[in-house]
Short mmCIF file of C-alpha atoms in Angstrom, two decimals:
data_model
loop_
_atom_site.label_atom_id
_atom_site.label_comp_id
_atom_site.label_asym_id
_atom_site.label_seq_id
_atom_site.Cartn_x
_atom_site.Cartn_y
_atom_site.Cartn_z
CA MET A 156 163.81 100.26 122.48
CA LYS A 157 163.15 96.54 122.90
CA GLU A 158 162.96 96.94 126.67
CA ASN A 159 160.31 99.65 126.31
CA PHE A 160 158.05 97.37 124.22
CA THR A 161 158.57 94.48 126.63
CA VAL A 162 157.58 96.66 129.58
CA ILE A 163 154.49 97.92 127.74
CA LEU A 164 153.33 94.39 126.77
CA THR A 165 153.95 93.09 130.31
CA ALA A 166 151.94 95.97 131.81
CA ILE A 167 149.04 95.34 129.37
CA ARG A 168 149.08 91.64 130.24
CA GLU A 169 149.13 92.05 134.02
CA ASP A 170 146.55 94.84 134.11
CA ASN A 171 143.99 93.24 131.81
CA GLU A 172 144.25 89.63 132.98
CA THR A 173 142.90 90.88 136.29
CA ARG A 174 140.14 92.89 134.60
CA ILE A 175 139.04 89.88 132.53
CA GLN A 176 138.80 87.65 135.58
CA ALA A 177 136.91 90.36 137.46
CA ALA A 178 134.25 90.79 134.72
CA VAL A 179 130.79 90.01 136.08
CA ASN A 180 128.84 89.64 132.84
CA VAL A 181 129.24 88.95 129.11
CA GLU A 182 128.54 92.58 128.15
CA GLU A 183 131.51 93.76 130.23
CA LEU A 184 133.70 91.19 128.46
CA LYS A 185 132.62 92.53 125.07
CA VAL A 186 133.78 96.00 126.08
CA LEU A 187 137.14 94.63 127.29
CA LYS A 188 137.59 92.71 124.04
CA ALA A 189 137.09 95.87 122.02
CA VAL A 190 139.53 97.81 124.23
CA LEU A 191 142.21 95.13 123.96
CA LEU A 192 141.77 93.48 120.59
CA GLY A 193 139.79 95.98 118.54
CA ARG A 194 141.09 97.93 115.57
CA ASN A 195 141.85 100.88 117.83
CA GLY A 196 142.66 98.77 120.92
CA LYS A 197 145.78 98.76 123.07
CA LEU A 198 147.50 95.92 121.22
CA ALA A 199 146.71 97.54 117.89
CA GLU A 200 148.54 100.68 119.04
CA VAL A 201 151.63 98.60 119.91
CA MET A 202 151.53 96.81 116.55
CA LYS A 203 151.53 100.15 114.71
CA GLU A 204 154.92 100.98 116.23
CA ILE A 205 156.62 97.66 115.39
CA PRO A 206 157.51 98.54 111.76
CA GLN A 207 159.91 101.18 113.14
CA LEU A 208 162.08 98.48 114.79
CA SER A 209 165.05 96.66 113.23
CA GLY A 210 164.38 93.32 111.49
CA GLU A 211 165.32 90.92 114.31
CA MET A 212 163.70 93.06 117.02
CA ARG A 213 160.60 93.57 114.87
CA ALA A 214 160.08 89.81 114.55
CA GLU A 215 160.57 89.20 118.27
CA ILE A 216 158.23 91.99 119.46
CA GLY A 217 155.67 91.13 116.78
CA ARG A 218 155.64 87.49 117.88
CA ALA A 219 155.22 88.53 121.53
CA ALA A 220 152.35 90.88 120.65
CA ASN A 221 150.54 88.19 118.63
CA GLU A 222 151.00 85.65 121.43
CA LEU A 223 149.50 88.14 123.88
CA LYS A 224 146.60 88.78 121.51
CA THR A 225 145.87 85.03 121.31
CA HIS A 226 146.22 84.74 125.08
CA PHE A 227 143.67 87.50 125.71
CA SER A 228 141.26 86.05 123.12
CA ASN A 229 141.36 82.61 124.78
CA LEU A 230 141.06 84.11 128.23
CA ILE A 231 138.00 86.17 127.24
CA ASP A 232 136.30 83.15 125.61
CA LEU A 233 136.95 81.02 128.69
CA ARG A 234 135.58 83.69 131.05
CA SER A 235 132.56 84.22 128.79
CA GLU A 236 131.76 80.49 128.96
CA GLU A 237 132.11 80.54 132.76
CA LEU A 238 129.74 83.50 133.08
CA THR A 239 127.21 81.90 130.74
CA LEU A 240 127.18 78.66 132.73
CA LYS A 241 126.95 80.57 135.98
CA ALA A 242 123.95 82.53 134.73
CA ALA A 243 122.18 79.25 133.98
CA GLU A 244 122.72 77.87 137.46
CA VAL A 245 119.79 77.72 139.86
CA PRO A 246 120.54 79.85 142.99
CA ALA A 247 120.88 77.92 146.23
CA ASP A 248 118.02 79.88 147.80
CA PHE A 249 115.67 79.39 144.84
CA ASP A 250 112.20 78.27 145.94
CA CYS A 251 110.59 76.23 143.17
CA THR A 252 107.22 76.26 144.99
CA VAL A 253 106.73 80.01 144.45
CA PRO A 254 104.29 80.62 141.53
CA GLY A 255 105.92 82.14 138.46
CA TYR A 256 104.83 85.05 136.33
CA MET A 257 102.48 84.34 133.46
CA PRO A 258 103.96 85.31 130.09
CA PRO A 259 102.12 88.07 128.20
CA GLY A 260 99.03 86.69 126.49
CA GLY A 261 98.37 86.95 122.79
CA GLY A 262 95.50 86.22 120.47
CA LEU A 263 94.31 86.26 116.90
CA HIS A 264 93.20 89.50 115.29
CA PRO A 265 89.36 89.55 115.40
CA ILE A 266 89.16 89.52 111.59
CA THR A 267 91.47 86.51 111.42
CA GLN A 268 89.39 84.74 114.06
CA MET A 269 86.18 85.45 112.14
CA CYS A 270 87.78 84.12 108.96
CA TYR A 271 88.76 80.89 110.74
CA ASP A 272 85.25 80.54 112.17
CA LEU A 273 83.72 80.97 108.71
CA ASN A 274 86.19 78.44 107.29
CA ASP A 275 85.04 75.91 109.89
CA ALA A 276 81.39 76.69 109.23
CA PHE A 277 81.68 76.28 105.46
CA ARG A 278 83.86 73.19 105.75
CA SER A 279 81.08 71.60 107.78
CA LEU A 280 78.83 72.14 104.75
CA GLY A 281 81.30 70.51 102.35
CA PHE A 282 82.97 73.64 100.95
CA GLU A 283 86.62 73.86 99.84
CA ILE A 284 88.80 76.90 100.56
CA PHE A 285 90.52 78.72 97.70
CA GLN A 286 92.93 81.68 97.70
CA GLU A 287 94.76 83.70 95.09
CA ALA A 288 97.28 86.57 94.87
CA ASP A 289 96.43 90.18 95.75
CA ILE A 290 97.34 91.27 92.20
CA THR A 291 94.86 90.42 89.47
CA SER A 292 94.08 91.64 85.97
CA GLU A 293 91.34 93.47 84.10
CA LEU A 294 90.42 90.13 82.53
CA TYR A 295 89.52 88.50 85.85
CA ALA A 296 88.45 91.58 87.81
CA PHE A 297 86.07 92.92 85.15
CA ASP A 298 85.93 91.25 81.71
CA ASN A 299 85.05 87.75 82.91
CA LEU A 300 82.49 89.19 85.35
CA ASN A 301 80.31 90.85 82.71
CA PHE A 302 81.38 94.43 83.54
CA PRO A 303 80.72 96.64 80.49
CA PRO A 304 83.80 98.38 78.96
CA ASN A 305 82.71 101.81 80.25
CA HIS A 306 81.78 100.72 83.79
CA PRO A 307 82.98 103.32 86.35
CA ALA A 308 84.56 100.61 88.53
CA ARG A 309 87.25 100.27 85.86
CA GLU A 310 88.40 103.85 86.43
CA SER A 311 91.41 104.74 88.59
CA MET A 312 89.13 106.71 90.91
CA ASP A 313 87.81 103.33 92.10
CA THR A 314 90.51 100.73 91.28
CA TYR A 315 94.24 100.78 92.06
CA TRP A 316 95.87 100.06 88.69
CA LEU A 317 99.55 99.15 88.50
CA GLU A 318 102.16 101.01 86.46
CA GLY A 319 101.69 100.56 82.73
CA TYR A 320 97.94 99.94 82.96
CA ASP A 321 97.22 102.59 80.31
CA GLU A 322 99.36 100.70 77.80
CA ASN A 323 97.75 97.27 78.25
CA SER A 324 94.37 95.58 78.39
CA GLY A 325 92.76 92.32 79.46
CA GLY A 326 95.10 89.84 81.12
CA ASP A 327 98.09 92.18 80.78
CA ARG A 328 96.43 95.13 82.53
CA LEU A 329 97.20 94.55 86.21
CA CYS A 330 95.65 95.98 89.37
CA LEU A 331 95.25 95.34 93.07
CA ARG A 332 92.13 93.20 93.25
CA PRO A 333 89.09 95.45 93.87
CA HIS A 334 87.00 92.40 94.89
CA LEU A 335 87.41 88.66 95.20
CA THR A 336 84.78 87.73 92.65
CA GLY A 337 87.25 87.26 89.80
CA ALA A 338 88.65 84.29 91.71
CA SER A 339 85.41 82.42 91.05
CA VAL A 340 86.12 82.21 87.32
CA ARG A 341 89.77 81.34 87.96
CA TYR A 342 88.70 78.48 90.25
CA MET A 343 86.08 77.15 87.83
CA GLN A 344 88.58 77.21 84.95
CA LYS A 345 91.00 75.21 87.07
CA PHE A 346 88.67 72.48 88.40
CA LYS A 347 85.73 70.43 87.19
CA PRO A 348 82.08 71.01 88.26
CA PRO A 349 80.12 70.83 90.44
CA TYR A 350 81.64 73.57 92.63
CA ARG A 351 81.25 74.40 96.30
CA PHE A 352 84.02 76.67 97.54
CA VAL A 353 84.86 79.83 99.49
CA TYR A 354 87.71 82.31 99.01
CA PRO A 355 88.69 84.79 101.74
CA GLY A 356 91.13 87.65 101.25
CA ARG A 357 91.92 91.36 101.32
CA VAL A 358 90.72 93.73 98.61
CA PHE A 359 91.66 97.31 97.73
CA ARG A 360 89.44 100.25 96.75
CA ASN A 361 90.37 103.85 96.02
CA GLU A 362 87.77 105.43 98.25
CA SER A 363 87.45 107.72 101.28
CA THR A 364 87.55 106.08 104.70
CA ASP A 365 84.89 106.47 107.36
CA ALA A 366 83.34 104.40 110.16
CA ARG A 367 82.03 101.84 107.63
CA HIS A 368 84.54 101.99 104.76
CA GLU A 369 88.27 101.32 104.34
CA ARG A 370 90.67 101.41 101.38
CA ALA A 371 91.99 97.94 102.23
CA PHE A 372 89.50 95.56 103.80
CA PHE A 373 88.56 91.89 103.93
CA GLN A 374 85.93 89.99 102.01
CA TYR A 375 84.78 86.40 102.17
CA GLU A 376 83.09 84.95 99.12
CA ALA A 377 81.21 81.71 98.68
CA LEU A 378 79.96 80.07 95.49
CA ILE A 379 77.91 76.99 94.71
CA VAL A 380 77.56 75.90 91.05
CA GLN A 381 75.69 72.74 90.11
CA PRO A 382 72.71 71.63 88.05
CA ASP A 383 69.25 72.37 89.44
CA LEU A 384 70.19 74.40 92.53
CA THR A 385 67.16 76.14 94.04
CA PHE A 386 67.42 79.79 95.01
CA SER A 387 65.95 79.08 98.43
CA ALA A 388 68.94 76.83 99.17
CA GLY A 389 71.16 79.93 98.96
CA LYS A 390 69.13 81.81 101.54
CA ILE A 391 69.11 78.81 103.86
CA MET A 392 72.91 78.65 103.52
CA ILE A 393 73.23 82.31 104.58
CA GLN A 394 70.97 81.84 107.59
CA ALA A 395 72.81 78.67 108.65
CA ILE A 396 76.26 80.29 108.39
CA LEU A 397 75.26 83.42 110.32
CA ALA A 398 73.61 81.35 113.04
CA LYS A 399 76.76 79.23 113.39
CA VAL A 400 79.07 82.27 113.53
CA PHE A 401 76.97 84.28 116.00
CA GLY A 402 75.63 81.35 118.01
CA ARG A 403 71.99 82.36 117.52
CA GLU A 404 69.42 83.05 114.84
CA VAL A 405 70.11 86.32 112.99
CA PRO A 406 67.42 88.28 111.09
CA VAL A 407 68.15 88.29 107.34
CA ARG A 408 66.45 90.13 104.50
CA MET A 409 67.15 90.22 100.75
CA ARG A 410 66.51 93.27 98.58
CA SER A 411 66.73 93.47 94.80
CA GLY A 412 70.05 94.89 93.66
CA PHE A 413 72.08 95.10 90.46
CA PHE A 414 75.56 93.61 90.09
CA PRO A 415 77.00 92.78 86.65
CA PHE A 416 78.09 89.28 87.69
CA VAL A 417 74.76 87.98 89.04
CA GLU A 418 71.25 87.73 87.60
CA PRO A 419 69.06 88.13 89.55
CA GLY A 420 71.07 90.05 92.13
CA PHE A 421 70.31 90.95 95.74
CA GLU A 422 71.52 93.15 98.56
CA ILE A 423 71.57 90.92 101.63
CA ASP A 424 71.16 92.59 105.03
CA MET A 425 71.27 91.32 108.58
CA GLY A 426 69.71 92.86 111.67
CA CYS A 427 72.20 95.22 113.31
CA LEU A 428 73.63 93.51 116.39
CA VAL A 429 75.36 96.66 117.63
CA CYS A 430 72.00 98.23 118.50
CA ASP A 431 69.78 95.10 118.24
CA GLY A 432 67.78 96.77 115.50
CA ASP A 433 67.02 99.97 117.43
CA GLY A 434 69.17 102.15 115.14
CA CYS A 435 72.74 103.44 115.53
CA SER A 436 75.52 105.11 113.55
CA VAL A 437 76.73 101.76 112.19
CA CYS A 438 73.37 100.89 110.61
CA LYS A 439 72.52 104.53 109.84
CA ASN A 440 69.64 104.29 112.31
CA VAL A 441 67.63 101.83 110.19
CA GLY A 442 68.28 98.68 112.26
CA TRP A 443 69.73 96.78 109.28
CA ILE A 444 73.25 96.65 107.85
CA GLU A 445 74.26 95.45 104.39
CA ILE A 446 76.77 92.62 104.72
CA MET A 447 76.86 91.02 101.29
CA PRO A 448 75.64 91.09 97.71
CA GLY A 449 74.43 87.80 96.34
CA GLY A 450 72.48 86.08 93.64
CA THR A 451 72.71 83.61 90.78
CA PRO A 452 75.92 83.78 88.67
CA HIS A 453 75.26 85.61 85.41
CA PRO A 454 75.23 83.36 82.31
CA ASN A 455 78.19 85.32 80.87
CA VAL A 456 80.22 84.54 84.00
CA LEU A 457 79.48 80.85 83.63
CA LYS A 458 80.46 81.02 79.96
CA ALA A 459 83.76 82.69 80.88
CA ALA A 460 84.40 79.73 83.19
CA GLY A 461 83.70 77.31 80.34
CA LEU A 462 80.28 76.17 81.60
CA ASP A 463 76.95 75.89 79.82
CA PRO A 464 74.48 78.27 81.59
CA ASP A 465 71.60 76.09 80.33
CA GLU A 466 73.03 73.18 82.31
CA TYR A 467 74.46 74.87 85.40
CA THR A 468 73.16 77.40 87.87
CA GLY A 469 74.31 78.44 91.32
CA PHE A 470 74.32 80.85 94.21
CA TYR A 471 76.96 83.43 95.13
CA VAL A 472 77.54 85.67 98.17
CA ASN A 473 80.32 88.15 99.00
CA ILE A 474 80.50 88.65 102.78
CA GLY A 475 81.90 91.91 104.13
CA LEU A 476 84.17 90.29 106.70
CA ASP A 477 85.01 93.53 108.53
CA ARG A 478 81.33 94.37 109.00
CA LEU A 479 80.57 90.90 110.26
CA VAL A 480 83.25 91.32 112.95
CA MET A 481 81.72 94.70 113.86
CA MET A 482 78.43 92.91 114.47
CA ARG A 483 80.05 90.19 116.58
CA TYR A 484 81.84 92.55 118.97
CA GLY A 485 79.64 95.64 118.79
CA ILE A 486 82.37 97.79 117.21
CA ASP A 487 81.17 101.02 115.63
CA ASP A 488 84.22 102.04 113.56
CA VAL A 489 85.86 99.74 110.99
CA ARG A 490 89.07 101.83 111.03
CA LEU A 491 89.95 100.43 114.46
CA PHE A 492 90.71 97.03 112.91
CA HIS A 493 93.58 98.45 110.86
CA SER A 494 94.90 101.02 113.34
CA ALA A 495 97.46 98.69 115.03
CA ASP A 496 96.33 100.28 118.32
CA LEU A 497 97.38 97.80 121.01
CA ARG A 498 94.77 99.18 123.41
CA PHE A 499 92.13 98.00 120.97
CA LEU A 500 93.76 94.71 119.99
CA LYS A 501 94.47 93.60 123.58
CA GLN A 502 90.72 93.26 124.12
CA PHE A 503 90.81 90.17 121.89
CA ALA A 504 93.92 88.50 123.38
#
């Protein structure tokens, strides 16, 4: 019985030492290690039979099997190190003067690039950059912004409320932020006036998607609050920022519009750069595209921030970041930005 085990162990040793030395890569060694030392490997099969031997013979064969296991493990590690070093060697016929292959290029997503460009533009005008979490509350999304209690924007058909929303209210009623404007009050409560800051981020709306609308999209808001700010200064700021981003003067017009958080409020349009004002599907064939609401912060918003509306005034804009990128690159469908289609994204690498 002992002779049989000795013959088997000797055969395993002689056969597999040669195979280990003949291995040409690390992957082949991993396969050999599993065959020899794995739970169902050759040595494991021998070890299963050892308990059937007598005490003295069991100890002797068990010791021999364990020694062989250690031997194979060391041999495999040594060969693996040799192969690794060999793979790192420069071949004798290697010509270092031959040009190499350029690695695949990458680039920022066009929306990210636009956000960085706006950050630079506003920083040059003395603005700070502020950000907050994607989850906000009814208090900051609506109450502090002068939305009436029955405003349709508070309904689930427009806002993504989180579980338990029907049991809470105010600061305890949570939702995915439907706009960034609530961050203005949060910022003003946190710091002292005067204020000059921007806050970029993604917002979420429960609405149907089309070439101009998405459920999750990016906004970029800017707010100035200080005593005696003229309204014309706000329009000049818009024109200056657009000119810096697009590298040329951009037509701008302001139309009266109602928003609960500003008074007076305006719809701010820019000339469509996809069609140069001739009319296309992006601008609905009118030559203009709405890119932001704006206006003077409503007195109730300033009060929510702890400011005296008789002392402070300001100017606010909420830039539709996705639409601005559409203008820059002449893109006619906002859904392409969020499609993860590499054919589209590689154009910006």
